[in-house]
Amino acid sequence: MYDSFDRRINYLRISVTDRCNLRCIYCMPEEGIKTLQHSEILTFEEIAEVTRVAVKMGINKVRITGGEPLVRKGIVDLVAMLSAIHGIEDLSMTTNGILLAKYATQLREAGLNRVNISLDTLDADKYKVLTRGGELMQVLTGIRAAKDAGLHPVKINCVVQQSSEEPDAVMIAEFCRLNGLEARFIHQMNLTEGHFSVVEGGSGGDCSSCNRLRLTANGRVLPCLFGDQEFDVREHGAERAIRMALENKPACGSVNLTGEFYNIGG
Ligand code: SAM
């Protein structure tokens, strides 16, 4: 499917929960968030149905994100449901990796192709501060488990303050080189100020080649991360909500005053 600026839209990012087991300082407030009610969150059947409709309309690439997708109960079952949809050529997940050692093999067996793991530093103390309590060792074990399970490629999402030349980022690049991982450097963004930039090593942030739509945990289809428009699949039905998002996809992002990374999925 094509949007009104003739961009081919073939990528759907699905946030399956607004909850997270970390509190990264640039993503979530320390006190946590006002979480969605259980009834507001799409069921697995609803997510699979929206995805089926999206695939019929032209989506062939799906990423599961969050919040932290691995804290959603039954996540492996959802992966199996999505991987059974004919027409998805690339099924991936973005995770903080904390629970990956437990789930990597099951996820692979359920049909997940690959993972992006968020990791900004290799300094355990700094990691704990940045994530407000996270254990670096769990992520490193998760990365190893993902590789051993055959999830490929394993990409590392590293948020940088200024540039990929800063010491933590340089260490991540070297770690990736030595361990057969792909590094992607994402500049810290501010949705409300509309500060965004291209992802080094990835495809995000370049509006002219944007190919994505987003589905939030509470069933809103978003045309753009940097915009407030959203279309409710429960209100409009999946096809209409996707169509409206497509028609309203802006040429370029501006600001998002209502959403946050933790509910949209970054
Ligand atoms: N919990 C999962 C994780 O940590 O990867 C998935 C959700 S998280 C919101 C997705 C991505 O968004 C992560 O790579 C995270 O680093 C990134 N992110 C969150 N807040 C950001 C910000 N202010 N600027 C840039 N990237 C951000």
PDB file of C-alpha atoms and ligand atoms in Angstrom:
ATOM      1  CA  MET A   1       0.000   0.000   0.000  1.00  0.00           C
ATOM      2  CA  TYR A   2       1.097   3.557  -0.693  1.00  0.00           C
ATOM      3  CA  ASP A   3       0.509   6.722   1.304  1.00  0.00           C
ATOM      4  CA  SER A   4      -0.378  10.083  -0.222  1.00  0.00           C
ATOM      5  CA  PHE A   5       3.321  10.895  -0.709  1.00  0.00           C
ATOM      6  CA  ASP A   6       3.835   7.710  -2.706  1.00  0.00           C
ATOM      7  CA  ARG A   7       5.816   6.001   0.030  1.00  0.00           C
ATOM      8  CA  ARG A   8       5.328   2.256   0.110  1.00  0.00           C
ATOM      9  CA  ILE A   9       4.091   1.246   3.558  1.00  0.00           C
ATOM     10  CA  ASN A  10       5.003  -2.345   4.373  1.00  0.00           C
ATOM     11  CA  TYR A  11       6.144  -2.224   8.005  1.00  0.00           C
ATOM     12  CA  LEU A  12       3.942  -2.480  11.109  1.00  0.00           C
ATOM     13  CA  ARG A  13       5.342  -1.989  14.606  1.00  0.00           C
ATOM     14  CA  ILE A  14       3.102  -3.426  17.280  1.00  0.00           C
ATOM     15  CA  SER A  15       3.383  -2.367  20.913  1.00  0.00           C
ATOM     16  CA  VAL A  16       1.966  -5.256  22.929  1.00  0.00           C
ATOM     17  CA  THR A  17       2.124  -3.645  26.363  1.00  0.00           C
ATOM     18  CA  ASP A  18       2.798  -0.266  27.957  1.00  0.00           C
ATOM     19  CA  ARG A  19       4.496  -1.938  30.936  1.00  0.00           C
ATOM     20  CA  CYS A  20       8.229  -2.315  31.335  1.00  0.00           C
ATOM     21  CA  ASN A  21      10.581  -3.980  33.791  1.00  0.00           C
ATOM     22  CA  LEU A  22      13.072  -1.089  33.464  1.00  0.00           C
ATOM     23  CA  ARG A  23      12.728   2.659  33.938  1.00  0.00           C
ATOM     24  CA  CYS A  24      15.258   4.096  31.481  1.00  0.00           C
ATOM     25  CA  ILE A  25      15.812   7.716  32.377  1.00  0.00           C
ATOM     26  CA  TYR A  26      15.111   9.043  28.868  1.00  0.00           C
ATOM     27  CA  CYS A  27      12.005   6.920  28.419  1.00  0.00           C
ATOM     28  CA  MET A  28       9.958   6.629  31.611  1.00  0.00           C
ATOM     29  CA  PRO A  29       9.438   8.708  34.740  1.00  0.00           C
ATOM     30  CA  GLU A  30      11.034   7.269  37.885  1.00  0.00           C
ATOM     31  CA  GLU A  31       7.692   6.792  39.602  1.00  0.00           C
ATOM     32  CA  GLY A  32       6.522   4.719  36.647  1.00  0.00           C
ATOM     33  CA  ILE A  33       3.507   5.440  34.493  1.00  0.00           C
ATOM     34  CA  LYS A  34      -0.238   5.344  34.774  1.00  0.00           C
ATOM     35  CA  THR A  35      -0.689   1.982  33.134  1.00  0.00           C
ATOM     36  CA  LEU A  36      -3.531   1.059  30.819  1.00  0.00           C
ATOM     37  CA  GLN A  37      -6.476  -0.909  32.175  1.00  0.00           C
ATOM     38  CA  HIS A  38      -6.490  -4.567  31.248  1.00  0.00           C
ATOM     39  CA  SER A  39      -9.684  -4.063  29.234  1.00  0.00           C
ATOM     40  CA  GLU A  40      -8.049  -1.296  27.160  1.00  0.00           C
ATOM     41  CA  ILE A  41      -5.235  -3.547  25.980  1.00  0.00           C
ATOM     42  CA  LEU A  42      -5.817  -5.470  22.766  1.00  0.00           C
ATOM     43  CA  THR A  43      -6.158  -9.223  23.225  1.00  0.00           C
ATOM     44  CA  PHE A  44      -3.900 -11.548  21.254  1.00  0.00           C
ATOM     45  CA  GLU A  45      -6.828 -12.353  18.974  1.00  0.00           C
ATOM     46  CA  GLU A  46      -7.362  -8.653  18.279  1.00  0.00           C
ATOM     47  CA  ILE A  47      -3.659  -8.063  17.593  1.00  0.00           C
ATOM     48  CA  ALA A  48      -3.570 -11.049  15.246  1.00  0.00           C
ATOM     49  CA  GLU A  49      -6.712  -9.840  13.469  1.00  0.00           C
ATOM     50  CA  VAL A  50      -5.333  -6.318  12.938  1.00  0.00           C
ATOM     51  CA  THR A  51      -2.104  -7.868  11.681  1.00  0.00           C
ATOM     52  CA  ARG A  52      -3.950 -10.193   9.291  1.00  0.00           C
ATOM     53  CA  VAL A  53      -5.837  -7.221   7.842  1.00  0.00           C
ATOM     54  CA  ALA A  54      -2.633  -5.161   7.627  1.00  0.00           C
ATOM     55  CA  VAL A  55      -0.856  -8.000   5.803  1.00  0.00           C
ATOM     56  CA  LYS A  56      -3.705  -8.262   3.312  1.00  0.00           C
ATOM     57  CA  MET A  57      -3.293  -4.529   2.705  1.00  0.00           C
ATOM     58  CA  GLY A  58       0.445  -4.825   2.037  1.00  0.00           C
ATOM     59  CA  ILE A  59       2.370  -5.160   5.298  1.00  0.00           C
ATOM     60  CA  ASN A  60       5.088  -7.831   5.105  1.00  0.00           C
ATOM     61  CA  LYS A  61       7.348  -6.769   7.942  1.00  0.00           C
ATOM     62  CA  VAL A  62       6.202  -6.816  11.587  1.00  0.00           C
ATOM     63  CA  ARG A  63       8.036  -5.824  14.749  1.00  0.00           C
ATOM     64  CA  ILE A  64       6.780  -6.571  18.265  1.00  0.00           C
ATOM     65  CA  THR A  65       7.724  -3.945  20.812  1.00  0.00           C
ATOM     66  CA  GLY A  66       6.446  -2.298  23.982  1.00  0.00           C
ATOM     67  CA  GLY A  67       6.792  -1.255  26.847  1.00  0.00           C
ATOM     68  CA  GLU A  68       8.777  -4.416  27.246  1.00  0.00           C
ATOM     69  CA  PRO A  69       7.196  -7.123  25.078  1.00  0.00           C
ATOM     70  CA  LEU A  70       8.627  -9.978  27.148  1.00  0.00           C
ATOM     71  CA  VAL A  71       6.660  -8.883  30.238  1.00  0.00           C
ATOM     72  CA  ARG A  72       3.363  -9.517  28.425  1.00  0.00           C
ATOM     73  CA  LYS A  73       2.018 -12.841  29.675  1.00  0.00           C
ATOM     74  CA  GLY A  74       1.891 -15.457  26.927  1.00  0.00           C
ATOM     75  CA  ILE A  75       4.130 -13.484  24.549  1.00  0.00           C
ATOM     76  CA  VAL A  76       5.439 -16.696  22.954  1.00  0.00           C
ATOM     77  CA  ASP A  77       1.868 -17.648  22.022  1.00  0.00           C
ATOM     78  CA  LEU A  78       1.388 -14.266  20.365  1.00  0.00           C
ATOM     79  CA  VAL A  79       4.591 -14.741  18.368  1.00  0.00           C
ATOM     80  CA  ALA A  80       3.291 -18.131  17.225  1.00  0.00           C
ATOM     81  CA  MET A  81      -0.036 -16.564  16.204  1.00  0.00           C
ATOM     82  CA  LEU A  82       1.685 -13.830  14.210  1.00  0.00           C
ATOM     83  CA  SER A  83       4.253 -16.090  12.589  1.00  0.00           C
ATOM     84  CA  ALA A  84       1.384 -18.257  11.311  1.00  0.00           C
ATOM     85  CA  ILE A  85       0.058 -15.329   9.253  1.00  0.00           C
ATOM     86  CA  HIS A  86       0.906 -15.976   5.641  1.00  0.00           C
ATOM     87  CA  GLY A  87       2.623 -12.991   4.065  1.00  0.00           C
ATOM     88  CA  ILE A  88       4.846 -11.828   6.927  1.00  0.00           C
ATOM     89  CA  GLU A  89       8.386 -12.076   5.603  1.00  0.00           C
ATOM     90  CA  ASP A  90      10.160 -10.585   8.591  1.00  0.00           C
ATOM     91  CA  LEU A  91       8.950 -10.981  12.185  1.00  0.00           C
ATOM     92  CA  SER A  92      11.158  -9.263  14.739  1.00  0.00           C
ATOM     93  CA  MET A  93      11.081  -7.957  18.294  1.00  0.00           C
ATOM     94  CA  THR A  94      12.650  -5.035  20.133  1.00  0.00           C
ATOM     95  CA  THR A  95      13.423  -5.933  23.733  1.00  0.00           C
ATOM     96  CA  ASN A  96      15.599  -4.737  26.580  1.00  0.00           C
ATOM     97  CA  GLY A  97      16.931  -8.302  26.795  1.00  0.00           C
ATOM     98  CA  ILE A  98      16.412  -8.690  30.547  1.00  0.00           C
ATOM     99  CA  LEU A  99      14.140 -11.744  30.096  1.00  0.00           C
ATOM    100  CA  LEU A 100      15.615 -12.966  26.841  1.00  0.00           C
ATOM    101  CA  ALA A 101      17.673 -15.808  28.315  1.00  0.00           C
ATOM    102  CA  LYS A 102      14.405 -17.342  29.479  1.00  0.00           C
ATOM    103  CA  TYR A 103      12.520 -16.868  26.209  1.00  0.00           C
ATOM    104  CA  ALA A 104      14.986 -16.848  23.280  1.00  0.00           C
ATOM    105  CA  THR A 105      14.639 -20.506  22.281  1.00  0.00           C
ATOM    106  CA  GLN A 106      10.852 -20.520  22.690  1.00  0.00           C
ATOM    107  CA  LEU A 107      10.578 -17.340  20.635  1.00  0.00           C
ATOM    108  CA  ARG A 108      12.694 -18.799  17.855  1.00  0.00           C
ATOM    109  CA  GLU A 109      10.642 -21.993  17.882  1.00  0.00           C
ATOM    110  CA  ALA A 110       7.448 -19.933  17.744  1.00  0.00           C
ATOM    111  CA  GLY A 111       8.674 -18.301  14.539  1.00  0.00           C
ATOM    112  CA  LEU A 112      10.426 -15.091  15.563  1.00  0.00           C
ATOM    113  CA  ASN A 113      13.150 -14.298  13.022  1.00  0.00           C
ATOM    114  CA  ARG A 114      15.305 -11.804  14.862  1.00  0.00           C
ATOM    115  CA  VAL A 115      15.679  -9.360  17.749  1.00  0.00           C
ATOM    116  CA  ASN A 116      16.903  -5.858  18.434  1.00  0.00           C
ATOM    117  CA  ILE A 117      18.222  -5.539  21.970  1.00  0.00           C
ATOM    118  CA  SER A 118      18.503  -2.161  23.634  1.00  0.00           C
ATOM    119  CA  LEU A 119      21.849  -1.552  25.312  1.00  0.00           C
ATOM    120  CA  ASP A 120      23.427   1.854  25.835  1.00  0.00           C
ATOM    121  CA  THR A 121      26.519   1.000  27.884  1.00  0.00           C
ATOM    122  CA  LEU A 122      28.721  -1.923  28.899  1.00  0.00           C
ATOM    123  CA  ASP A 123      29.437  -0.406  32.304  1.00  0.00           C
ATOM    124  CA  ALA A 124      27.281  -2.317  34.806  1.00  0.00           C
ATOM    125  CA  ASP A 125      27.065   0.606  37.251  1.00  0.00           C
ATOM    126  CA  LYS A 126      26.111   3.062  34.534  1.00  0.00           C
ATOM    127  CA  TYR A 127      23.581   0.566  33.141  1.00  0.00           C
ATOM    128  CA  LYS A 128      21.980   0.348  36.566  1.00  0.00           C
ATOM    129  CA  VAL A 129      21.711   4.146  36.764  1.00  0.00           C
ATOM    130  CA  LEU A 130      20.459   4.582  33.170  1.00  0.00           C
ATOM    131  CA  THR A 131      17.805   1.911  33.509  1.00  0.00           C
ATOM    132  CA  ARG A 132      17.071   2.659  37.185  1.00  0.00           C
ATOM    133  CA  GLY A 133      17.971  -0.776  38.501  1.00  0.00           C
ATOM    134  CA  GLY A 134      18.709  -3.021  35.517  1.00  0.00           C
ATOM    135  CA  GLU A 135      21.348  -5.768  35.697  1.00  0.00           C
ATOM    136  CA  LEU A 136      23.729  -5.638  32.742  1.00  0.00           C
ATOM    137  CA  MET A 137      24.639  -9.309  33.144  1.00  0.00           C
ATOM    138  CA  GLN A 138      21.052 -10.354  32.397  1.00  0.00           C
ATOM    139  CA  VAL A 139      21.161  -8.493  29.084  1.00  0.00           C
ATOM    140  CA  LEU A 140      24.535  -9.968  28.142  1.00  0.00           C
ATOM    141  CA  THR A 141      23.195 -13.457  28.922  1.00  0.00           C
ATOM    142  CA  GLY A 142      20.105 -12.619  26.867  1.00  0.00           C
ATOM    143  CA  ILE A 143      22.235 -11.560  23.883  1.00  0.00           C
ATOM    144  CA  ARG A 144      24.161 -14.826  24.045  1.00  0.00           C
ATOM    145  CA  ALA A 145      20.870 -16.790  24.309  1.00  0.00           C
ATOM    146  CA  ALA A 146      19.439 -14.974  21.285  1.00  0.00           C
ATOM    147  CA  LYS A 147      22.482 -15.858  19.200  1.00  0.00           C
ATOM    148  CA  ASP A 148      22.496 -19.470  20.396  1.00  0.00           C
ATOM    149  CA  ALA A 149      18.781 -19.785  19.611  1.00  0.00           C
ATOM    150  CA  GLY A 150      19.446 -18.769  16.000  1.00  0.00           C
ATOM    151  CA  LEU A 151      17.711 -15.401  16.100  1.00  0.00           C
ATOM    152  CA  HIS A 152      19.583 -13.621  13.342  1.00  0.00           C
ATOM    153  CA  PRO A 153      20.754 -10.978  13.000  1.00  0.00           C
ATOM    154  CA  VAL A 154      20.922  -9.751  16.583  1.00  0.00           C
ATOM    155  CA  LYS A 155      21.019  -5.966  16.484  1.00  0.00           C
ATOM    156  CA  ILE A 156      21.926  -3.709  19.384  1.00  0.00           C
ATOM    157  CA  ASN A 157      19.979  -0.455  19.755  1.00  0.00           C
ATOM    158  CA  CYS A 158      22.209   2.057  21.499  1.00  0.00           C
ATOM    159  CA  VAL A 159      20.811   5.455  22.468  1.00  0.00           C
ATOM    160  CA  VAL A 160      23.505   8.139  22.342  1.00  0.00           C
ATOM    161  CA  GLN A 161      23.425  11.634  23.796  1.00  0.00           C
ATOM    162  CA  GLN A 162      25.592  13.433  21.248  1.00  0.00           C
ATOM    163  CA  SER A 163      27.212  11.031  18.822  1.00  0.00           C
ATOM    164  CA  SER A 164      28.319   7.485  18.174  1.00  0.00           C
ATOM    165  CA  GLU A 165      31.849   8.700  18.968  1.00  0.00           C
ATOM    166  CA  GLU A 166      31.103   8.984  22.686  1.00  0.00           C
ATOM    167  CA  PRO A 167      32.930   6.386  24.858  1.00  0.00           C
ATOM    168  CA  ASP A 168      29.943   4.158  25.714  1.00  0.00           C
ATOM    169  CA  ALA A 169      28.911   3.997  22.066  1.00  0.00           C
ATOM    170  CA  VAL A 170      32.457   3.232  20.922  1.00  0.00           C
ATOM    171  CA  MET A 171      32.564   0.329  23.389  1.00  0.00           C
ATOM    172  CA  ILE A 172      29.213  -0.947  22.145  1.00  0.00           C
ATOM    173  CA  ALA A 173      30.478  -0.779  18.539  1.00  0.00           C
ATOM    174  CA  GLU A 174      33.557  -2.794  19.465  1.00  0.00           C
ATOM    175  CA  PHE A 175      31.495  -5.301  21.471  1.00  0.00           C
ATOM    176  CA  CYS A 176      29.234  -5.778  18.446  1.00  0.00           C
ATOM    177  CA  ARG A 177      32.180  -6.213  16.097  1.00  0.00           C
ATOM    178  CA  LEU A 178      33.692  -8.890  18.340  1.00  0.00           C
ATOM    179  CA  ASN A 179      30.424 -10.747  18.878  1.00  0.00           C
ATOM    180  CA  GLY A 180      28.870 -10.738  15.427  1.00  0.00           C
ATOM    181  CA  LEU A 181      26.147  -8.245  16.335  1.00  0.00           C
ATOM    182  CA  GLU A 182      24.901  -5.227  14.379  1.00  0.00           C
ATOM    183  CA  ALA A 183      25.020  -1.865  16.139  1.00  0.00           C
ATOM    184  CA  ARG A 184      22.460   0.872  15.566  1.00  0.00           C
ATOM    185  CA  PHE A 185      22.949   4.278  17.143  1.00  0.00           C
ATOM    186  CA  ILE A 186      19.841   6.263  17.978  1.00  0.00           C
ATOM    187  CA  HIS A 187      20.074   9.850  19.067  1.00  0.00           C
ATOM    188  CA  GLN A 188      18.089  10.580  22.188  1.00  0.00           C
ATOM    189  CA  MET A 189      14.864  12.160  21.023  1.00  0.00           C
ATOM    190  CA  ASN A 190      12.178  14.321  22.503  1.00  0.00           C
ATOM    191  CA  LEU A 191       8.739  13.643  21.079  1.00  0.00           C
ATOM    192  CA  THR A 192       7.218  16.812  22.496  1.00  0.00           C
ATOM    193  CA  GLU A 193       9.914  19.040  20.993  1.00  0.00           C
ATOM    194  CA  GLY A 194       9.996  17.193  17.697  1.00  0.00           C
ATOM    195  CA  HIS A 195      13.720  16.478  18.031  1.00  0.00           C
ATOM    196  CA  PHE A 196      14.472  13.483  15.909  1.00  0.00           C
ATOM    197  CA  SER A 197      17.247  12.342  13.665  1.00  0.00           C
ATOM    198  CA  VAL A 198      18.212   9.404  11.507  1.00  0.00           C
ATOM    199  CA  VAL A 199      19.246   6.143  13.127  1.00  0.00           C
ATOM    200  CA  GLU A 200      22.874   5.327  12.324  1.00  0.00           C
ATOM    201  CA  GLY A 201      22.974   1.757  11.035  1.00  0.00           C
ATOM    202  CA  GLY A 202      19.182   1.616  10.722  1.00  0.00           C
ATOM    203  CA  SER A 203      16.346   3.000   8.642  1.00  0.00           C
ATOM    204  CA  GLY A 204      14.399   5.070  11.183  1.00  0.00           C
ATOM    205  CA  GLY A 205      14.222   8.835  11.282  1.00  0.00           C
ATOM    206  CA  ASP A 206      14.294   9.520   7.523  1.00  0.00           C
ATOM    207  CA  CYS A 207      10.769  10.707   6.755  1.00  0.00           C
ATOM    208  CA  SER A 208      11.237  10.575   2.989  1.00  0.00           C
ATOM    209  CA  SER A 209      11.693   6.814   3.082  1.00  0.00           C
ATOM    210  CA  CYS A 210       9.395   6.042   6.034  1.00  0.00           C
ATOM    211  CA  ASN A 211       7.602   2.752   5.434  1.00  0.00           C
ATOM    212  CA  ARG A 212       5.870   2.229   8.773  1.00  0.00           C
ATOM    213  CA  LEU A 213       2.668   2.364  10.719  1.00  0.00           C
ATOM    214  CA  ARG A 214       2.377   1.699  14.447  1.00  0.00           C
ATOM    215  CA  LEU A 215      -0.208  -0.096  16.526  1.00  0.00           C
ATOM    216  CA  THR A 216      -0.314   0.814  20.212  1.00  0.00           C
ATOM    217  CA  ALA A 217      -1.129  -1.614  23.021  1.00  0.00           C
ATOM    218  CA  ASN A 218      -4.579  -0.026  23.332  1.00  0.00           C
ATOM    219  CA  GLY A 219      -5.366  -0.413  19.663  1.00  0.00           C
ATOM    220  CA  ARG A 220      -4.577   2.908  18.037  1.00  0.00           C
ATOM    221  CA  VAL A 221      -2.973   2.974  14.611  1.00  0.00           C
ATOM    222  CA  LEU A 222      -0.466   5.824  14.387  1.00  0.00           C
ATOM    223  CA  PRO A 223       0.603   7.260  11.044  1.00  0.00           C
ATOM    224  CA  CYS A 224       3.755   8.780  12.558  1.00  0.00           C
ATOM    225  CA  LEU A 225       5.751   8.593  15.815  1.00  0.00           C
ATOM    226  CA  PHE A 226       6.155  12.370  15.709  1.00  0.00           C
ATOM    227  CA  GLY A 227       2.493  13.241  15.430  1.00  0.00           C
ATOM    228  CA  ASP A 228      -0.630  13.075  17.590  1.00  0.00           C
ATOM    229  CA  GLN A 229      -2.989  11.449  15.145  1.00  0.00           C
ATOM    230  CA  GLU A 230      -4.246   7.991  15.964  1.00  0.00           C
ATOM    231  CA  PHE A 231      -7.102   5.808  14.757  1.00  0.00           C
ATOM    232  CA  ASP A 232      -8.786   3.339  17.062  1.00  0.00           C
ATOM    233  CA  VAL A 233      -9.195  -0.161  15.659  1.00  0.00           C
ATOM    234  CA  ARG A 234     -11.998  -0.953  18.104  1.00  0.00           C
ATOM    235  CA  GLU A 235     -13.903   2.145  17.018  1.00  0.00           C
ATOM    236  CA  HIS A 236     -13.312   2.013  13.263  1.00  0.00           C
ATOM    237  CA  GLY A 237     -12.407  -1.618  12.626  1.00  0.00           C
ATOM    238  CA  ALA A 238      -8.897  -2.605  11.583  1.00  0.00           C
ATOM    239  CA  GLU A 239      -9.127  -1.925   7.867  1.00  0.00           C
ATOM    240  CA  ARG A 240     -10.645   1.544   8.218  1.00  0.00           C
ATOM    241  CA  ALA A 241      -8.243   2.534  11.022  1.00  0.00           C
ATOM    242  CA  ILE A 242      -5.269   1.437   8.897  1.00  0.00           C
ATOM    243  CA  ARG A 243      -6.664   3.209   5.837  1.00  0.00           C
ATOM    244  CA  MET A 244      -7.188   6.439   7.835  1.00  0.00           C
ATOM    245  CA  ALA A 245      -3.652   6.237   9.233  1.00  0.00           C
ATOM    246  CA  LEU A 246      -2.309   5.716   5.732  1.00  0.00           C
ATOM    247  CA  GLU A 247      -4.242   8.680   4.333  1.00  0.00           C
ATOM    248  CA  ASN A 248      -3.150  10.887   7.228  1.00  0.00           C
ATOM    249  CA  LYS A 249       0.515   9.944   7.225  1.00  0.00           C
ATOM    250  CA  PRO A 250       2.369  13.275   7.117  1.00  0.00           C
ATOM    251  CA  ALA A 251       5.223  14.033   4.735  1.00  0.00           C
ATOM    252  CA  CYS A 252       7.382  14.636   7.775  1.00  0.00           C
ATOM    253  CA  GLY A 253       7.013  14.221  11.536  1.00  0.00           C
ATOM    254  CA  SER A 254       6.497  17.259  13.758  1.00  0.00           C
ATOM    255  CA  VAL A 255       5.678  16.826  17.466  1.00  0.00           C
ATOM    256  CA  ASN A 256       3.808  14.318  19.563  1.00  0.00           C
ATOM    257  CA  LEU A 257       2.314  15.894  22.669  1.00  0.00           C
ATOM    258  CA  THR A 258       0.217  12.935  23.751  1.00  0.00           C
ATOM    259  CA  GLY A 259       2.347   9.818  23.239  1.00  0.00           C
ATOM    260  CA  GLU A 260       5.564   8.563  24.785  1.00  0.00           C
ATOM    261  CA  PHE A 261       8.157   6.046  23.644  1.00  0.00           C
ATOM    262  CA  TYR A 262       7.018   3.580  26.276  1.00  0.00           C
ATOM    263  CA  ASN A 263       3.478   3.342  24.900  1.00  0.00           C
ATOM    264  CA  ILE A 264       4.297   3.727  21.218  1.00  0.00           C
ATOM    265  CA  GLY A 265       7.350   1.515  21.172  1.00  0.00           C
ATOM    266  CA  GLY A 266      10.205   3.789  20.100  1.00  0.00           C
TER     267      GLY A 266
HETATM  268  N1  SAM B   1      11.442  -2.303  26.059  1.00  0.00           N
HETATM  269  C1  SAM B   1      11.940  -2.514  24.741  1.00  0.00           C
HETATM  270  C2  SAM B   1      13.360  -2.026  24.646  1.00  0.00           C
HETATM  271  O1  SAM B   1      13.922  -1.550  25.623  1.00  0.00           O
HETATM  272  O2  SAM B   1      13.934  -2.165  23.568  1.00  0.00           O
HETATM  273  C3  SAM B   1      11.096  -1.940  23.627  1.00  0.00           C
HETATM  274  C4  SAM B   1      10.492  -0.589  23.803  1.00  0.00           C
HETATM  275  S1  SAM B   1      11.639   0.747  23.855  1.00  0.00           S
HETATM  276  C5  SAM B   1      10.569   2.134  24.054  1.00  0.00           C
HETATM  277  C6  SAM B   1      12.150   0.825  22.159  1.00  0.00           C
HETATM  278  C7  SAM B   1      13.357   1.660  21.877  1.00  0.00           C
HETATM  279  O3  SAM B   1      13.050   3.015  22.104  1.00  0.00           O
HETATM  280  C8  SAM B   1      14.567   1.314  22.732  1.00  0.00           C
HETATM  281  O4  SAM B   1      15.657   0.982  21.915  1.00  0.00           O
HETATM  282  C9  SAM B   1      14.795   2.599  23.487  1.00  0.00           C
HETATM  283  O5  SAM B   1      16.159   2.798  23.740  1.00  0.00           O
HETATM  284  C10 SAM B   1      14.215   3.641  22.550  1.00  0.00           C
HETATM  285  N2  SAM B   1      13.905   4.908  23.201  1.00  0.00           N
HETATM  286  C11 SAM B   1      13.153   5.129  24.292  1.00  0.00           C
HETATM  287  N3  SAM B   1      13.116   6.436  24.613  1.00  0.00           N
HETATM  288  C12 SAM B   1      13.867   7.062  23.683  1.00  0.00           C
HETATM  289  C13 SAM B   1      14.225   8.424  23.460  1.00  0.00           C
HETATM  290  N4  SAM B   1      13.809   9.412  24.254  1.00  0.00           N
HETATM  291  N5  SAM B   1      15.006   8.697  22.387  1.00  0.00           N
HETATM  292  C14 SAM B   1      15.435   7.716  21.573  1.00  0.00           C
HETATM  293  N6  SAM B   1      15.148   6.414  21.727  1.00  0.00           N
HETATM  294  C15 SAM B   1      14.372   6.094  22.779  1.00  0.00           C
END
